[in-house]
Short mmCIF file of C-alpha atoms and ligand atoms in Angstrom, two decimals:
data_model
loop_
_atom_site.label_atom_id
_atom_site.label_comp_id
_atom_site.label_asym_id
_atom_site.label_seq_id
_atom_site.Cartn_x
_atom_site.Cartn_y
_atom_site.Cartn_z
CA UNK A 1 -16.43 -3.27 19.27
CA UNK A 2 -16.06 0.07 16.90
CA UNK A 3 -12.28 1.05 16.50
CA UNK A 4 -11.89 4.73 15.32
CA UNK A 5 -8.85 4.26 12.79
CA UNK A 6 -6.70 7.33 11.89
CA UNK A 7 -4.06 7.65 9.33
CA UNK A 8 -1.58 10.39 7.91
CA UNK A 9 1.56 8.84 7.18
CA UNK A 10 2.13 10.42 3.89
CA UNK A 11 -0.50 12.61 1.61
CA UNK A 12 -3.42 11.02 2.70
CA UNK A 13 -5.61 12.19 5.64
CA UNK A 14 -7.83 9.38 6.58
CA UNK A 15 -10.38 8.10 9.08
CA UNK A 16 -12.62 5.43 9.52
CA UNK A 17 -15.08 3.39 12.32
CA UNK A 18 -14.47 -0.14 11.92
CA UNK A 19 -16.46 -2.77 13.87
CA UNK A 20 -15.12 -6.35 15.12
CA UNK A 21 -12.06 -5.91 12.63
CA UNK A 22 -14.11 -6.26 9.63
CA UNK A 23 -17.28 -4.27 9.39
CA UNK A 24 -16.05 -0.68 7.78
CA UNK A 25 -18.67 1.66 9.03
CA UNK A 26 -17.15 4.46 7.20
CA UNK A 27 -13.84 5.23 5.53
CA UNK A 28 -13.00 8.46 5.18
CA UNK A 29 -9.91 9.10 2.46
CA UNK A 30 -8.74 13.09 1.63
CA UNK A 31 -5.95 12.68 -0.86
CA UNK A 32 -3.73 16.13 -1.18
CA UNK A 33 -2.56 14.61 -4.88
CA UNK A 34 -3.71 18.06 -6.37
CA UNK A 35 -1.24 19.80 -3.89
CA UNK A 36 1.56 17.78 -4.71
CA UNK A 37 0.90 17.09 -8.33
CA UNK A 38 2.89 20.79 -9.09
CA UNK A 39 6.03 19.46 -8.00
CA UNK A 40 5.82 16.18 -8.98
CA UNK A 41 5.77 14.32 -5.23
CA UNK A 42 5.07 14.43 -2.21
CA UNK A 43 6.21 17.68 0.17
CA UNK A 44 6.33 16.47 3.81
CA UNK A 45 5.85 20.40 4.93
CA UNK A 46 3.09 20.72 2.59
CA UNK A 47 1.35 17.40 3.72
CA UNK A 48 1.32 18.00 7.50
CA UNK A 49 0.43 21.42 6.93
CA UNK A 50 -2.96 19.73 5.44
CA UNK A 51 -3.12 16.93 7.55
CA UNK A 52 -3.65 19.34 9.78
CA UNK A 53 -5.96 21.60 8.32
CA UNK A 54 -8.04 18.24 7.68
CA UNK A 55 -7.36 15.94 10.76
CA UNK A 56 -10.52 16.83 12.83
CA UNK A 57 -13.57 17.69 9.42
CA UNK A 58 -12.08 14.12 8.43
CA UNK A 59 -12.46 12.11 12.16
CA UNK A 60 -16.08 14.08 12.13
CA UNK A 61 -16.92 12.83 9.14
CA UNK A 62 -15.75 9.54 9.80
CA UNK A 63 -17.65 9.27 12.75
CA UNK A 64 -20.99 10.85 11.16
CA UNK A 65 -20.85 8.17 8.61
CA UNK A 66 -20.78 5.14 10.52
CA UNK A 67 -23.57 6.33 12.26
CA UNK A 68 -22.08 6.59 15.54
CA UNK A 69 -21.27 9.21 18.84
CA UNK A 70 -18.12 9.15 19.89
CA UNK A 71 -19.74 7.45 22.87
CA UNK A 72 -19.79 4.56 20.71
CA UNK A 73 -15.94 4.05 20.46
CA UNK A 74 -14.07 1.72 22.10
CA UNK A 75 -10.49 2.11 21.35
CA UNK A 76 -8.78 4.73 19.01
CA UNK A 77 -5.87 3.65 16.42
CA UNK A 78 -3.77 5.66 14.55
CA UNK A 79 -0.53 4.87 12.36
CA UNK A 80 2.89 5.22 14.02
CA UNK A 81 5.09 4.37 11.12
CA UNK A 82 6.71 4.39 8.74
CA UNK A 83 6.14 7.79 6.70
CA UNK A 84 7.15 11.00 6.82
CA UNK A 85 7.53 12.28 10.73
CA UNK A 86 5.69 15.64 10.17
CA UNK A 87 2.86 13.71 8.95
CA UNK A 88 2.47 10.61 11.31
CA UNK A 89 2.71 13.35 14.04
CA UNK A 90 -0.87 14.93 13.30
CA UNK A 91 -2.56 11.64 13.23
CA UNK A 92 -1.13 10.24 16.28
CA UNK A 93 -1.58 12.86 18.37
CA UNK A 94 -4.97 13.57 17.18
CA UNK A 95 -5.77 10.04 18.02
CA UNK A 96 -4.48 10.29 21.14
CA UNK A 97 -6.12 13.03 21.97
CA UNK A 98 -9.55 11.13 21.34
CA UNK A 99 -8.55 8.34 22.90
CA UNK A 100 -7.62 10.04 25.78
CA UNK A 101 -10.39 12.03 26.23
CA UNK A 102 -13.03 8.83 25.95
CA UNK A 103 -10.52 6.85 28.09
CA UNK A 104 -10.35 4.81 26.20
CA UNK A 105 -7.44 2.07 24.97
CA UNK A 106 -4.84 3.90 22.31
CA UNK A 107 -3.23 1.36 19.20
CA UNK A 108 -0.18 2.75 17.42
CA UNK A 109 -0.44 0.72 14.38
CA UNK A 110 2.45 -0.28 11.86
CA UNK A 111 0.95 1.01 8.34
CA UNK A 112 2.72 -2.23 6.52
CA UNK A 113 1.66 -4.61 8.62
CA UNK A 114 -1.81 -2.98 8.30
CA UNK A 115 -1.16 -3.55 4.87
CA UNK A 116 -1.19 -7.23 4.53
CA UNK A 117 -4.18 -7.54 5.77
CA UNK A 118 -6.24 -5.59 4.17
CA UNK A 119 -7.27 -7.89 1.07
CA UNK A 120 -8.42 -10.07 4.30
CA UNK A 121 -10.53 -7.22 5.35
CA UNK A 122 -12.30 -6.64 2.25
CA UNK A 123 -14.02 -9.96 1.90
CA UNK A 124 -14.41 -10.48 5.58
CA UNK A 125 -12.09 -13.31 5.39
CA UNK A 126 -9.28 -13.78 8.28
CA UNK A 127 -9.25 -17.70 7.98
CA UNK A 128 -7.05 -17.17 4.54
CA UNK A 129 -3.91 -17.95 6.71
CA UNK A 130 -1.31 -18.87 5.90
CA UNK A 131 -0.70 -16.65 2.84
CA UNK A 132 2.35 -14.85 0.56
CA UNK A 133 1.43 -11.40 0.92
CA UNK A 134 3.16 -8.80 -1.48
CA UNK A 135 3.08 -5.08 -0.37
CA UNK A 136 3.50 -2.99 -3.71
CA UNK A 137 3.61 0.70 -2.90
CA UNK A 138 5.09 4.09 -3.70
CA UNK A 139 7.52 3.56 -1.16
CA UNK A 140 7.61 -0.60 -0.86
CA UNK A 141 7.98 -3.64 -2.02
CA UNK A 142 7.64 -6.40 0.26
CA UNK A 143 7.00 -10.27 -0.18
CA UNK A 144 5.89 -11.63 3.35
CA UNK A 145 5.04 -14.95 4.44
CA UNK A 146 2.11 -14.37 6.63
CA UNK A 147 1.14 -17.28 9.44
CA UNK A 148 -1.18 -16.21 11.41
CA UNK A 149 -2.20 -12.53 12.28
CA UNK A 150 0.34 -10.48 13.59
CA UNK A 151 2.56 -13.21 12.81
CA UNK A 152 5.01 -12.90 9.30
CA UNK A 153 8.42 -13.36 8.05
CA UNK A 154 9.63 -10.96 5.22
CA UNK A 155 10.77 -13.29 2.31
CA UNK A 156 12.21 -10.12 0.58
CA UNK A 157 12.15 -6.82 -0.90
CA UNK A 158 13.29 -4.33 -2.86
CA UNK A 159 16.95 -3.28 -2.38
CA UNK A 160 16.55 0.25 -4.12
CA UNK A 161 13.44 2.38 -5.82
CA UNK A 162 9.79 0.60 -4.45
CA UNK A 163 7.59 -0.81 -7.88
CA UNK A 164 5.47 2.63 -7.00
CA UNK A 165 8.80 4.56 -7.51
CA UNK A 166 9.86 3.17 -10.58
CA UNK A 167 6.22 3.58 -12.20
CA UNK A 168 6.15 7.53 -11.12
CA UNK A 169 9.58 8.02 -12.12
CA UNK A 170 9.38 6.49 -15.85
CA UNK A 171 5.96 8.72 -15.92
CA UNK A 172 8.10 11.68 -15.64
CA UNK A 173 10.93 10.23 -18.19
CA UNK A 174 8.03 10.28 -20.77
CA UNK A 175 6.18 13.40 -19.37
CA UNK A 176 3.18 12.40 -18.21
CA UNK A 177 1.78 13.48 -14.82
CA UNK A 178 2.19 12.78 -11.13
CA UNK A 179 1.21 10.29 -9.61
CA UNK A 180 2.92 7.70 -13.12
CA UNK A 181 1.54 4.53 -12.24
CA UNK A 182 -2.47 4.89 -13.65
CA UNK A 183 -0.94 7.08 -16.16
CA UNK A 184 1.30 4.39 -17.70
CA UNK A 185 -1.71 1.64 -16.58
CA UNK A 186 -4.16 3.47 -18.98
CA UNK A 187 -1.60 3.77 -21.67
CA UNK A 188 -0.17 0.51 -21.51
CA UNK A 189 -3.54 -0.77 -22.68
CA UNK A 190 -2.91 0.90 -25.84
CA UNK A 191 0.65 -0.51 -26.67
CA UNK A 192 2.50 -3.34 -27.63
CA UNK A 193 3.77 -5.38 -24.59
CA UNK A 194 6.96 -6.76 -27.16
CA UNK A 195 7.93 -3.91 -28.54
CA UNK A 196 10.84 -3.53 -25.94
CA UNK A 197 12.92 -6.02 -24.24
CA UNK A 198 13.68 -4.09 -20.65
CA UNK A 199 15.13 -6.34 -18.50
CA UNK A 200 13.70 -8.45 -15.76
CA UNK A 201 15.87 -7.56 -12.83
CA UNK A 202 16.43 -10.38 -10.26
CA UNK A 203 13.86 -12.36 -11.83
CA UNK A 204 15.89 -15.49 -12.10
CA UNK A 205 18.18 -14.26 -8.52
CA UNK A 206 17.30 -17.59 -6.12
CA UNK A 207 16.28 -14.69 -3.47
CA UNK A 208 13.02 -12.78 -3.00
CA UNK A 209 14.70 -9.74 -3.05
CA UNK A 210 13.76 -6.47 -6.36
CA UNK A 211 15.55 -4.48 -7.70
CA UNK A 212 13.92 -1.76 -9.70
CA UNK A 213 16.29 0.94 -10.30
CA UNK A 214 17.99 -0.62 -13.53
CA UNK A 215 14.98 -1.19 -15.56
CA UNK A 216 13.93 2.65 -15.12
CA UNK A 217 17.84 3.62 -16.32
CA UNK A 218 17.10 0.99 -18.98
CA UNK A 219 14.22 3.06 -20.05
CA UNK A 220 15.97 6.57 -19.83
CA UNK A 221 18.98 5.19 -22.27
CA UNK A 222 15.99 3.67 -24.63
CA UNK A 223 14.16 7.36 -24.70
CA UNK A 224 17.67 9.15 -25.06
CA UNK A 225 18.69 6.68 -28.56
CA UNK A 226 14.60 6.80 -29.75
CA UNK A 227 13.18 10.02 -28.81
CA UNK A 228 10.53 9.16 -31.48
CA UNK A 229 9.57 6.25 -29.34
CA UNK A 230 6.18 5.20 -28.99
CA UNK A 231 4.74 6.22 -25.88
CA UNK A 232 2.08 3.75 -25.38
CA UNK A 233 4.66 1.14 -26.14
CA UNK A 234 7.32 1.95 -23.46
CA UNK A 235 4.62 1.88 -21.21
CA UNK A 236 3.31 -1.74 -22.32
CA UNK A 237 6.76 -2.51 -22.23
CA UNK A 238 7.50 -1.13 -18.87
CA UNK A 239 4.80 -2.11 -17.28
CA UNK A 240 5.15 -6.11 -18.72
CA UNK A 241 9.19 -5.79 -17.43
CA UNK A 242 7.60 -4.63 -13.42
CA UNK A 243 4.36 -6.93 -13.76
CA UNK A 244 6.78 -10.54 -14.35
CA UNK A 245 8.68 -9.92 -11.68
CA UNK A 246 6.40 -9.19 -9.19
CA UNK A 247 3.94 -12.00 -10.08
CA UNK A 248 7.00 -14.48 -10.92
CA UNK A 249 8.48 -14.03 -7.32
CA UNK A 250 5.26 -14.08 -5.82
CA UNK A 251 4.16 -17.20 -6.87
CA UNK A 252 7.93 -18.24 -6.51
CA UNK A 253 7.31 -17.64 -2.99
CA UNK A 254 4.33 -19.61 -2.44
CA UNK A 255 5.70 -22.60 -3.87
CA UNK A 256 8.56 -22.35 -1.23
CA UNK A 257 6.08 -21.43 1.55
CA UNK A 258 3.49 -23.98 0.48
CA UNK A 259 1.14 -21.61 0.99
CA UNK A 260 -2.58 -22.10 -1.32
CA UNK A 261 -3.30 -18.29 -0.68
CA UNK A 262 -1.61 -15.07 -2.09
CA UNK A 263 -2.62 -11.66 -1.21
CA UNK A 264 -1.45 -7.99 -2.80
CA UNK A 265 -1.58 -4.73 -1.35
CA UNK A 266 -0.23 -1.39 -2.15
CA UNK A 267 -1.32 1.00 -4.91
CA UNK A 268 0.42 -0.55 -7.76
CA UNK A 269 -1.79 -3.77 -6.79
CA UNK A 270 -4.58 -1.72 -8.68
CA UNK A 271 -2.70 -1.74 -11.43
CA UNK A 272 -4.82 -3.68 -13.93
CA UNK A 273 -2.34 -5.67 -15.61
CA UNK A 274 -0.74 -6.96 -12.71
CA UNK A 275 -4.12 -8.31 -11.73
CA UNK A 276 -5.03 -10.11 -14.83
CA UNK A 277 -1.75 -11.66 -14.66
CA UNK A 278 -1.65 -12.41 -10.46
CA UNK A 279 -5.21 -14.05 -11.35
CA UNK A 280 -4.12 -16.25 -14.22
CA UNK A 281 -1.33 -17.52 -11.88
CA UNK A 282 -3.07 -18.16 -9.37
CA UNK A 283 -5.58 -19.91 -11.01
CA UNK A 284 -3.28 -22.13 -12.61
CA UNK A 285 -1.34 -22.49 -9.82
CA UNK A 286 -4.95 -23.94 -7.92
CA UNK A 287 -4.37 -20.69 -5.55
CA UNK A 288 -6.92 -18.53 -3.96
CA UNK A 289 -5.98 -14.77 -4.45
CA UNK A 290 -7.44 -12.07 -2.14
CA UNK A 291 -7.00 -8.52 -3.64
CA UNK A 292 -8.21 -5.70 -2.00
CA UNK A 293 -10.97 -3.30 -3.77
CA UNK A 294 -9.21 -0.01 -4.29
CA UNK A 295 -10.08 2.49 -1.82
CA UNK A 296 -8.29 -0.50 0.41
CA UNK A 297 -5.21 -1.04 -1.35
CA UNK A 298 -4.05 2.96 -1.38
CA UNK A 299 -3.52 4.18 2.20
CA UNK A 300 -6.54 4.74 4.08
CA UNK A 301 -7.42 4.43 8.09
CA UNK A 302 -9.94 1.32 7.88
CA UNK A 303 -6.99 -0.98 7.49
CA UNK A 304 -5.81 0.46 10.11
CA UNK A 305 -8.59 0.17 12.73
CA UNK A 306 -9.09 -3.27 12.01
CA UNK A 307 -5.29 -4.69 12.32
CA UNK A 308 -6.61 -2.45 16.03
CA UNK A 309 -9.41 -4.71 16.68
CA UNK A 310 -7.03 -8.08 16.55
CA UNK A 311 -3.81 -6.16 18.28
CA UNK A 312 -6.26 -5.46 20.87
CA UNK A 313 -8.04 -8.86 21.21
CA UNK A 314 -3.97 -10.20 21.78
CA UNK A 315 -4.30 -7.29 24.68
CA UNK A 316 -1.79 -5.31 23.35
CA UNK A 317 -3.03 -1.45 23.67
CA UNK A 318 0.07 1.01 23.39
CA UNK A 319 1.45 3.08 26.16
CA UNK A 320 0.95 7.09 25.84
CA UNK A 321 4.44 7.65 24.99
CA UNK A 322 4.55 5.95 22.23
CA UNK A 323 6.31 8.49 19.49
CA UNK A 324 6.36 8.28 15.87
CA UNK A 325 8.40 6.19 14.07
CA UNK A 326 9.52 7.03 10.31
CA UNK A 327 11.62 4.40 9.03
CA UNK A 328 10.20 1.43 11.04
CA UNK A 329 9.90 -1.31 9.07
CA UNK A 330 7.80 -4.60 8.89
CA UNK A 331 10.52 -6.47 10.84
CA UNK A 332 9.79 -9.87 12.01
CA UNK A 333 6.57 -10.63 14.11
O1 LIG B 401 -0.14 2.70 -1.56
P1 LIG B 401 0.01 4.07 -2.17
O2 LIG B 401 -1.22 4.89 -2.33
O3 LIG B 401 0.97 4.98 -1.34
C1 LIG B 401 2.10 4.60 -0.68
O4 LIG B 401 1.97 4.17 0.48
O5 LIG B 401 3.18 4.74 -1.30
O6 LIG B 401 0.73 3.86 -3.56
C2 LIG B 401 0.98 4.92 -4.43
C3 LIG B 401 1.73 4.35 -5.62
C4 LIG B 401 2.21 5.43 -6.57
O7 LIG B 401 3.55 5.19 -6.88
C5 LIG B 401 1.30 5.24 -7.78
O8 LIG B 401 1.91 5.63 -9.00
C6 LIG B 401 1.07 3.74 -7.74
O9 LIG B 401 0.90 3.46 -6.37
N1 LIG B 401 -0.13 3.34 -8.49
C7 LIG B 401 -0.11 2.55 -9.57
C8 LIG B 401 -1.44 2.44 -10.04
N2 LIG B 401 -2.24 3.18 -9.21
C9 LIG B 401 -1.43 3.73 -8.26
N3 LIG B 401 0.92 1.94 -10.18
C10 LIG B 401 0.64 1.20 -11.27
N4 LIG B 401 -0.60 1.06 -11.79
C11 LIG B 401 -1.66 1.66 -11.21
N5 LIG B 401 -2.88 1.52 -11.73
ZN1 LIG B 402 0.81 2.57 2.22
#
């Protein structure tokens, strides 16, 4: 079965033919990070305004790719939430559209959910479960126990600014550019992980729960007594502060699962750092770790078809009305 997978829930227009859930025919990704870059994030009426300009050369493409005619579809997917309203509207309906058209089944897909599988989807390997998955984002940070597919319980996350957030706003604090978080990853590798003692917020709390807004004031007060600081050093420092807490409650959370498998997802799981350190853990922990590669772990619509495929095994196509939905979250399933 080839799903046609669309997604635009915030600056990325994306499409992609994925067949039986795991087989990623193509994977179209246009990121608009140029456009926003000038101001420093995302703006929602600059996004859809390109989401729309791209939606249909991206589904072609997409399609020409994989090698098939839209003959060859079977159902059509497309993210309903969350994200930014303006945006989510141009894929949906666009998907729709197809869908409609082929008559074919629709899927309104929740982008997190799609999320925690996709370090399943890029080794082909849905008999992982059950797992801790951990979705680190610009806009979340979620630790999930996953049972089964479609199937999870949110174990925590964060009660303020998402990991993603706190990475692109320190960027800014020490003035490098938008999107922070490979910024301070490639300069991190260059400074001294104990130069600077931020705190570990909630890293001892019994909960699952982050909290990342503290450790970026801690950084603002640290730049406003040193402005000579080292640059490279903050950024070691930083990044060490972010990269304990997620891995520490993380494998905190498997223990109290009893899970044996961890995944991460998100595009601060690229972050290299993070990895080397999720791995050791694991490893000594006599875990298996699935990571996704990282055209997977930023936003992109191949995660999205194939969460389609197994919604639609479970027989659960979406009705036509279905609308957009911004601040859904990954609630309970
Ligand atoms: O998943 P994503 O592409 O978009 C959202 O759905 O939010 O994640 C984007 C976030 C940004 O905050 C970006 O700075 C961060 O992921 N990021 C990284 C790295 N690469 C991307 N953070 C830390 N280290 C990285 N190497
Ligand atoms: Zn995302």
């Amino acid at each position: 079965m080839n799903i046609l997978g669309v997604e635009t829930s915030c600056d990325e227009t994306s499409a992609a033919v994925v067949r039986d859930g795991v087989e990623i025919l193509s994977n179209v990704v246009s990121s608009q990070v140029e456009i926003h870059r000038p101001y420093g994030g995302v703006v929602p009426e600059l996004a859809s305004r390109q989401h729309l300009e791209l939606i249909q050369p991206v589904i072609e493409q997409a399609l020409e790719r994989s090698g098939c005619a839209l003959s060859d579809i079977d159902a059509v997917a497309a993210t309903y939430g969350p994200g930014l309203a303006s945006s989510l509207l141009i894929g949906l309906n666009a998907a729709k559209g197809v869908a409609f058209a082929l008559k074919k089944p629709f899927l309104g897909i929740n982008h997190l959910e799609a999320h925690l599988y996709s370090p399943l989807l890029s080794v082909h390997n849905f008999d992982a479960l059950p797992m801790i998955s951990i979705i680190v984002s610009g806009g979340h940070t979620i630790l999930a126990h996953v049972t089964a597919i479609g199937s999870h319980e949110i174990l925590g996350q964060t009660v303020d600014d998402a990991a993603g957030e706190a990475f692109d706003k320190v960027a800014k604090l020490l003035g490098l550019r938008y999107p922070g978080g490979p910024e301070v990853d490639r300069l991190a590798k260059e400074g001294n992980r104990a130069a600077i003692p931020f705190p570990r917020s909630m890293l001892d709390d019994p909960g699952f729960n982050f909290s990342f807004s503290g450790l970026k004031t801690s950084v603002l007060y640290y730049l406003k007594k040193n402005p000579d600081a080292v640059v490279a050093d903050v950024c070691a420092s930083f990044q060490e502060a972010v990269v304990d807490v997620l891995v520490g409650k993380t494998l905190r959370a498997a223990r109290h699962a009893g899970v044996r498998a961890i995944s991460a997802s998100g595009g601060v799981s690229i972050n290299s750092r993070f990895r080397e350190r999720l791995a050791a853990e694991c490893q000594r922990g006599n875990l298996r770790l699935f990571l996704a590669s990282a055209p997977l772990c930023t936003d992109n619509a191949a995660m999205i078809a194939s969460l389609a495929f197994h919604k639609l095994h479970c027989g659960t196509a979406s009705d036509w009305s279905l609308d957009v939905a911004p601040s859904i979250g990954l609630g309970r399933a």
